[in-house]
PDB file of N, CA and C in Angstrom:
ATOM      1  N   UNK A   1       3.811 -13.624  -9.126  1.00 75.00           N
ATOM      2  CA  UNK A   1       5.076 -12.943  -9.077  1.00 75.00           C
ATOM      3  C   UNK A   1       4.540 -11.427  -8.786  1.00 75.00           C
ATOM      4  N   UNK A   2       3.548 -10.878  -9.315  1.00 74.00           N
ATOM      5  CA  UNK A   2       3.140  -9.433  -9.121  1.00 74.00           C
ATOM      6  C   UNK A   2       2.652  -9.243  -7.701  1.00 74.00           C
ATOM      7  N   UNK A   3       1.888 -10.328  -7.316  1.00 76.00           N
ATOM      8  CA  UNK A   3       1.387 -10.234  -6.064  1.00 76.00           C
ATOM      9  C   UNK A   3       2.609 -10.234  -4.573  1.00 76.00           C
ATOM     10  N   UNK A   4       3.473 -10.867  -5.089  1.00 81.00           N
ATOM     11  CA  UNK A   4       4.625 -11.066  -4.118  1.00 81.00           C
ATOM     12  C   UNK A   4       5.457  -9.591  -4.107  1.00 81.00           C
ATOM     13  N   UNK A   5       5.622  -9.063  -5.237  1.00 77.00           N
ATOM     14  CA  UNK A   5       6.118  -7.900  -5.364  1.00 77.00           C
ATOM     15  C   UNK A   5       5.415  -6.664  -4.669  1.00 77.00           C
ATOM     16  N   UNK A   6       3.915  -6.492  -4.953  1.00 76.00           N
ATOM     17  CA  UNK A   6       3.240  -5.525  -4.374  1.00 76.00           C
ATOM     18  C   UNK A   6       3.182  -5.887  -2.788  1.00 76.00           C
ATOM     19  N   UNK A   7       2.858  -7.133  -2.482  1.00 80.00           N
ATOM     20  CA  UNK A   7       3.033  -7.230  -1.023  1.00 80.00           C
ATOM     21  C   UNK A   7       4.301  -6.885  -0.263  1.00 80.00           C
ATOM     22  N   UNK A   8       5.514  -7.228  -1.016  1.00 79.00           N
ATOM     23  CA  UNK A   8       6.842  -6.998  -0.408  1.00 79.00           C
ATOM     24  C   UNK A   8       7.026  -5.327  -0.237  1.00 79.00           C
ATOM     25  N   UNK A   9       6.621  -4.667  -1.169  1.00 74.00           N
ATOM     26  CA  UNK A   9       6.695  -3.206  -1.243  1.00 74.00           C
ATOM     27  C   UNK A   9       5.783  -2.476   0.032  1.00 74.00           C
ATOM     28  N   UNK A  10       4.545  -3.005   0.133  1.00 73.00           N
ATOM     29  CA  UNK A  10       3.787  -2.701   1.178  1.00 73.00           C
ATOM     30  C   UNK A  10       4.131  -3.116   2.450  1.00 73.00           C
ATOM     31  N   UNK A  11       4.773  -4.188   2.651  1.00 78.00           N
ATOM     32  CA  UNK A  11       5.144  -4.776   3.852  1.00 78.00           C
ATOM     33  C   UNK A  11       6.598  -3.973   4.444  1.00 78.00           C
ATOM     34  N   UNK A  12       7.128  -3.321   3.442  1.00 79.00           N
ATOM     35  CA  UNK A  12       8.264  -2.557   4.005  1.00 79.00           C
ATOM     36  C   UNK A  12       8.020  -1.175   4.666  1.00 79.00           C
ATOM     37  N   UNK A  13       6.616  -0.910   4.768  1.00 77.00           N
ATOM     38  CA  UNK A  13       6.630   0.524   5.349  1.00 77.00           C
ATOM     39  C   UNK A  13       6.732   0.473   6.714  1.00 77.00           C
ATOM     40  N   UNK A  14       6.100  -0.631   7.438  1.00 77.00           N
ATOM     41  CA  UNK A  14       6.401  -0.660   8.865  1.00 77.00           C
ATOM     42  C   UNK A  14       7.830  -0.839   9.366  1.00 77.00           C
ATOM     43  N   UNK A  15       8.554  -1.731   8.756  1.00 84.00           N
ATOM     44  CA  UNK A  15       9.960  -1.799   9.135  1.00 84.00           C
ATOM     45  C   UNK A  15      10.846  -0.395   8.858  1.00 84.00           C
ATOM     46  N   UNK A  16      10.451   0.262   7.869  1.00 84.00           N
ATOM     47  CA  UNK A  16      11.077   1.462   7.373  1.00 84.00           C
ATOM     48  C   UNK A  16      10.510   2.597   8.182  1.00 84.00           C
ATOM     49  N   UNK A  17       9.601   2.510   9.147  1.00 84.00           N
ATOM     50  CA  UNK A  17       8.919   3.568   9.751  1.00 84.00           C
ATOM     51  C   UNK A  17      10.169   4.451  10.661  1.00 84.00           C
ATOM     52  N   UNK A  18      10.858   3.767  11.144  1.00 88.00           N
ATOM     53  CA  UNK A  18      12.002   4.589  12.126  1.00 88.00           C
ATOM     54  C   UNK A  18      12.801   5.154  11.303  1.00 88.00           C
ATOM     55  N   UNK A  19      13.434   4.686  10.241  1.00 89.00           N
ATOM     56  CA  UNK A  19      14.255   5.261   8.987  1.00 89.00           C
ATOM     57  C   UNK A  19      13.586   6.679   8.559  1.00 89.00           C
ATOM     58  N   UNK A  20      12.130   6.465   8.151  1.00 88.00           N
ATOM     59  CA  UNK A  20      11.602   7.958   7.469  1.00 88.00           C
ATOM     60  C   UNK A  20      11.372   9.027   8.832  1.00 88.00           C
ATOM     61  N   UNK A  21      11.119   8.335  10.073  1.00 90.00           N
ATOM     62  CA  UNK A  21      11.096   9.050  11.211  1.00 90.00           C
ATOM     63  C   UNK A  21      12.182  10.043  10.919  1.00 90.00           C
ATOM     64  N   UNK A  22      13.410   9.550  11.234  1.00 92.00           N
ATOM     65  CA  UNK A  22      14.728  10.173  11.188  1.00 92.00           C
ATOM     66  C   UNK A  22      14.905  11.133  10.065  1.00 92.00           C
ATOM     67  N   UNK A  23      14.698  10.542   8.892  1.00 93.00           N
ATOM     68  CA  UNK A  23      15.033  11.320   7.611  1.00 93.00           C
ATOM     69  C   UNK A  23      14.286  12.683   7.476  1.00 93.00           C
ATOM     70  N   UNK A  24      13.012  12.401   7.987  1.00 92.00           N
ATOM     71  CA  UNK A  24      11.998  13.242   7.693  1.00 92.00           C
ATOM     72  C   UNK A  24      11.596  14.251   8.889  1.00 92.00           C
ATOM     73  N   UNK A  25      12.393  13.901  10.071  1.00 93.00           N
ATOM     74  CA  UNK A  25      12.037  14.678  11.366  1.00 93.00           C
ATOM     75  C   UNK A  25      10.588  14.639  11.623  1.00 93.00           C
ATOM     76  N   UNK A  26      10.050  13.304  11.833  1.00 91.00           N
ATOM     77  CA  UNK A  26       8.729  13.114  12.159  1.00 91.00           C
ATOM     78  C   UNK A  26       8.234  12.851  13.451  1.00 91.00           C
ATOM     79  N   UNK A  27       7.256  13.310  13.899  1.00 93.00           N
ATOM     80  CA  UNK A  27       6.934  13.131  15.330  1.00 93.00           C
ATOM     81  C   UNK A  27       6.325  11.617  15.329  1.00 93.00           C
ATOM     82  N   UNK A  28       6.269  11.015  16.509  1.00 90.00           N
ATOM     83  CA  UNK A  28       5.646   9.700  16.502  1.00 90.00           C
ATOM     84  C   UNK A  28       4.217   9.485  16.142  1.00 90.00           C
ATOM     85  N   UNK A  29       3.318  10.494  16.371  1.00 92.00           N
ATOM     86  CA  UNK A  29       2.056  10.360  15.629  1.00 92.00           C
ATOM     87  C   UNK A  29       2.175  10.456  14.196  1.00 92.00           C
ATOM     88  N   UNK A  30       3.170  11.377  13.590  1.00 92.00           N
ATOM     89  CA  UNK A  30       3.361  11.408  12.330  1.00 92.00           C
ATOM     90  C   UNK A  30       3.733  10.108  11.435  1.00 92.00           C
ATOM     91  N   UNK A  31       4.536   9.406  12.343  1.00 89.00           N
ATOM     92  CA  UNK A  31       5.224   8.272  11.993  1.00 89.00           C
ATOM     93  C   UNK A  31       4.165   7.094  12.059  1.00 89.00           C
ATOM     94  N   UNK A  32       3.300   6.922  12.904  1.00 89.00           N
ATOM     95  CA  UNK A  32       2.079   6.108  13.017  1.00 89.00           C
ATOM     96  C   UNK A  32       1.262   6.339  11.887  1.00 89.00           C
ATOM     97  N   UNK A  33       0.997   7.608  11.357  1.00 90.00           N
ATOM     98  CA  UNK A  33       0.105   7.991  10.379  1.00 90.00           C
ATOM     99  C   UNK A  33       0.845   7.569   9.052  1.00 90.00           C
ATOM    100  N   UNK A  34       1.883   7.744   8.790  1.00 86.00           N
ATOM    101  CA  UNK A  34       2.656   7.005   7.706  1.00 86.00           C
ATOM    102  C   UNK A  34       2.655   5.748   7.503  1.00 86.00           C
ATOM    103  N   UNK A  35       2.871   4.784   8.460  1.00 83.00           N
ATOM    104  CA  UNK A  35       2.536   3.459   8.416  1.00 83.00           C
ATOM    105  C   UNK A  35       1.055   3.064   8.431  1.00 83.00           C
ATOM    106  N   UNK A  36       0.097   3.671   8.753  1.00 86.00           N
ATOM    107  CA  UNK A  36      -1.299   3.387   9.040  1.00 86.00           C
ATOM    108  C   UNK A  36      -2.071   3.674   7.782  1.00 86.00           C
ATOM    109  N   UNK A  37      -1.689   4.809   7.084  1.00 86.00           N
ATOM    110  CA  UNK A  37      -2.545   5.183   6.003  1.00 86.00           C
ATOM    111  C   UNK A  37      -2.632   4.273   4.650  1.00 86.00           C
ATOM    112  N   UNK A  38      -1.567   3.578   4.468  1.00 81.00           N
ATOM    113  CA  UNK A  38      -1.632   2.584   3.359  1.00 81.00           C
ATOM    114  C   UNK A  38      -2.377   1.349   3.907  1.00 81.00           C
ATOM    115  N   UNK A  39      -2.523   1.125   5.081  1.00 80.00           N
ATOM    116  CA  UNK A  39      -3.433  -0.180   5.665  1.00 80.00           C
ATOM    117  C   UNK A  39      -4.877   0.421   5.432  1.00 80.00           C
ATOM    118  N   UNK A  40      -5.185   1.553   5.782  1.00 86.00           N
ATOM    119  CA  UNK A  40      -6.564   2.167   5.731  1.00 86.00           C
ATOM    120  C   UNK A  40      -7.039   2.063   4.185  1.00 86.00           C
ATOM    121  N   UNK A  41      -6.216   2.739   3.395  1.00 83.00           N
ATOM    122  CA  UNK A  41      -6.432   2.960   2.217  1.00 83.00           C
ATOM    123  C   UNK A  41      -6.790   1.754   1.378  1.00 83.00           C
ATOM    124  N   UNK A  42      -5.781   0.725   1.698  1.00 80.00           N
ATOM    125  CA  UNK A  42      -6.038  -0.562   1.215  1.00 80.00           C
ATOM    126  C   UNK A  42      -7.043  -1.356   1.544  1.00 80.00           C
ATOM    127  N   UNK A  43      -7.617  -1.197   3.024  1.00 82.00           N
ATOM    128  CA  UNK A  43      -8.846  -1.934   3.158  1.00 82.00           C
ATOM    129  C   UNK A  43     -10.122  -1.220   2.702  1.00 82.00           C
ATOM    130  N   UNK A  44     -10.117   0.108   2.568  1.00 89.00           N
ATOM    131  CA  UNK A  44     -11.018   0.689   2.001  1.00 89.00           C
ATOM    132  C   UNK A  44     -11.237   0.597   0.530  1.00 89.00           C
ATOM    133  N   UNK A  45     -10.147   0.682  -0.264  1.00 85.00           N
ATOM    134  CA  UNK A  45      -9.879   0.604  -1.331  1.00 85.00           C
ATOM    135  C   UNK A  45     -10.545  -0.810  -2.049  1.00 85.00           C
ATOM    136  N   UNK A  46     -10.424  -1.760  -1.151  1.00 85.00           N
ATOM    137  CA  UNK A  46     -10.895  -3.158  -1.795  1.00 85.00           C
ATOM    138  C   UNK A  46     -12.394  -3.181  -2.247  1.00 85.00           C
ATOM    139  N   UNK A  47     -13.117  -2.342  -1.856  1.00 91.00           N
ATOM    140  CA  UNK A  47     -14.579  -2.216  -2.190  1.00 91.00           C
ATOM    141  C   UNK A  47     -14.673  -1.807  -3.548  1.00 91.00           C
ATOM    142  N   UNK A  48     -14.367  -0.617  -4.050  1.00 92.00           N
ATOM    143  CA  UNK A  48     -14.351  -0.418  -5.256  1.00 92.00           C
ATOM    144  C   UNK A  48     -13.640  -1.192  -6.358  1.00 92.00           C
ATOM    145  N   UNK A  49     -12.356  -1.498  -5.915  1.00 89.00           N
ATOM    146  CA  UNK A  49     -11.493  -2.201  -6.554  1.00 89.00           C
ATOM    147  C   UNK A  49     -12.300  -3.621  -6.974  1.00 89.00           C
ATOM    148  N   UNK A  50     -12.855  -4.255  -5.909  1.00 90.00           N
ATOM    149  CA  UNK A  50     -13.542  -5.465  -6.303  1.00 90.00           C
ATOM    150  C   UNK A  50     -14.595  -5.230  -7.300  1.00 90.00           C
ATOM    151  N   UNK A  51     -15.491  -4.219  -7.120  1.00 93.00           N
ATOM    152  CA  UNK A  51     -16.656  -4.128  -8.135  1.00 93.00           C
ATOM    153  C   UNK A  51     -16.032  -3.720  -9.511  1.00 93.00           C
ATOM    154  N   UNK A  52     -14.958  -3.070  -9.635  1.00 93.00           N
ATOM    155  CA  UNK A  52     -14.232  -2.837 -10.946  1.00 93.00           C
ATOM    156  C   UNK A  52     -13.671  -4.019 -11.437  1.00 93.00           C
ATOM    157  N   UNK A  53     -13.105  -4.961 -10.624  1.00 92.00           N
ATOM    158  CA  UNK A  53     -12.527  -6.322 -10.973  1.00 92.00           C
ATOM    159  C   UNK A  53     -13.591  -7.054 -11.600  1.00 92.00           C
ATOM    160  N   UNK A  54     -14.864  -7.092 -10.936  1.00 94.00           N
ATOM    161  CA  UNK A  54     -15.988  -7.752 -11.483  1.00 94.00           C
ATOM    162  C   UNK A  54     -16.230  -7.475 -13.016  1.00 94.00           C
ATOM    163  N   UNK A  55     -16.314  -6.140 -13.298  1.00 94.00           N
ATOM    164  CA  UNK A  55     -16.565  -5.655 -14.203  1.00 94.00           C
ATOM    165  C   UNK A  55     -15.471  -5.750 -15.448  1.00 94.00           C
ATOM    166  N   UNK A  56     -14.157  -5.488 -14.994  1.00 95.00           N
ATOM    167  CA  UNK A  56     -13.207  -5.375 -16.127  1.00 95.00           C
ATOM    168  C   UNK A  56     -12.224  -6.569 -16.139  1.00 95.00           C
ATOM    169  N   UNK A  57     -12.154  -7.377 -14.978  1.00 92.00           N
ATOM    170  CA  UNK A  57     -11.380  -8.614 -14.931  1.00 92.00           C
ATOM    171  C   UNK A  57     -10.029  -8.111 -14.253  1.00 92.00           C
ATOM    172  N   UNK A  58      -9.516  -8.980 -13.785  1.00 88.00           N
ATOM    173  CA  UNK A  58      -8.167  -9.041 -12.869  1.00 88.00           C
ATOM    174  C   UNK A  58      -6.963  -8.631 -13.845  1.00 88.00           C
ATOM    175  N   UNK A  59      -7.036  -9.242 -15.020  1.00 90.00           N
ATOM    176  CA  UNK A  59      -6.047  -8.831 -15.814  1.00 90.00           C
ATOM    177  C   UNK A  59      -5.840  -7.479 -16.204  1.00 90.00           C
ATOM    178  N   UNK A  60      -6.887  -6.768 -15.824  1.00 91.00           N
ATOM    179  CA  UNK A  60      -6.920  -5.147 -16.574  1.00 91.00           C
ATOM    180  C   UNK A  60      -6.690  -4.658 -15.033  1.00 91.00           C
ATOM    181  N   UNK A  61      -7.301  -4.859 -13.951  1.00 89.00           N
ATOM    182  CA  UNK A  61      -7.295  -4.124 -12.692  1.00 89.00           C
ATOM    183  C   UNK A  61      -5.948  -4.366 -12.104  1.00 89.00           C
ATOM    184  N   UNK A  62      -5.263  -5.712 -11.985  1.00 86.00           N
ATOM    185  CA  UNK A  62      -3.953  -5.874 -11.382  1.00 86.00           C
ATOM    186  C   UNK A  62      -2.952  -4.735 -11.702  1.00 86.00           C
ATOM    187  N   UNK A  63      -2.695  -4.877 -12.956  1.00 87.00           N
ATOM    188  CA  UNK A  63      -1.800  -3.916 -13.337  1.00 87.00           C
ATOM    189  C   UNK A  63      -1.938  -2.379 -13.100  1.00 87.00           C
ATOM    190  N   UNK A  64      -3.153  -1.983 -13.189  1.00 87.00           N
ATOM    191  CA  UNK A  64      -3.817  -0.640 -12.727  1.00 87.00           C
ATOM    192  C   UNK A  64      -3.356  -0.299 -11.301  1.00 87.00           C
ATOM    193  N   UNK A  65      -3.868  -1.159 -10.651  1.00 83.00           N
ATOM    194  CA  UNK A  65      -3.496  -1.024  -8.919  1.00 83.00           C
ATOM    195  C   UNK A  65      -2.123  -1.123  -8.747  1.00 83.00           C
ATOM    196  N   UNK A  66      -1.331  -1.854  -9.302  1.00 80.00           N
ATOM    197  CA  UNK A  66      -0.041  -1.942  -9.145  1.00 80.00           C
ATOM    198  C   UNK A  66       0.743  -0.852  -9.329  1.00 80.00           C
ATOM    199  N   UNK A  67       0.387  -0.058 -10.521  1.00 79.00           N
ATOM    200  CA  UNK A  67       0.949   1.174 -10.910  1.00 79.00           C
ATOM    201  C   UNK A  67       0.648   2.445  -9.836  1.00 79.00           C
TER     202      UNK A  67
END
């Protein structure tokens, strides 16, 4: 259930991009950055989170990452 909620929240960024663009008066490149940053951070963040999960376990790390 936790994975589904986290993925749902993350997946909403792309469809909401045009709305954020209008609300915040963003340029096209700023909108692209808004959508791309979570993907990049998530990709690079998997490396240290994976190491920490090996050390502390998934039951500790999943709620921390979700928060």
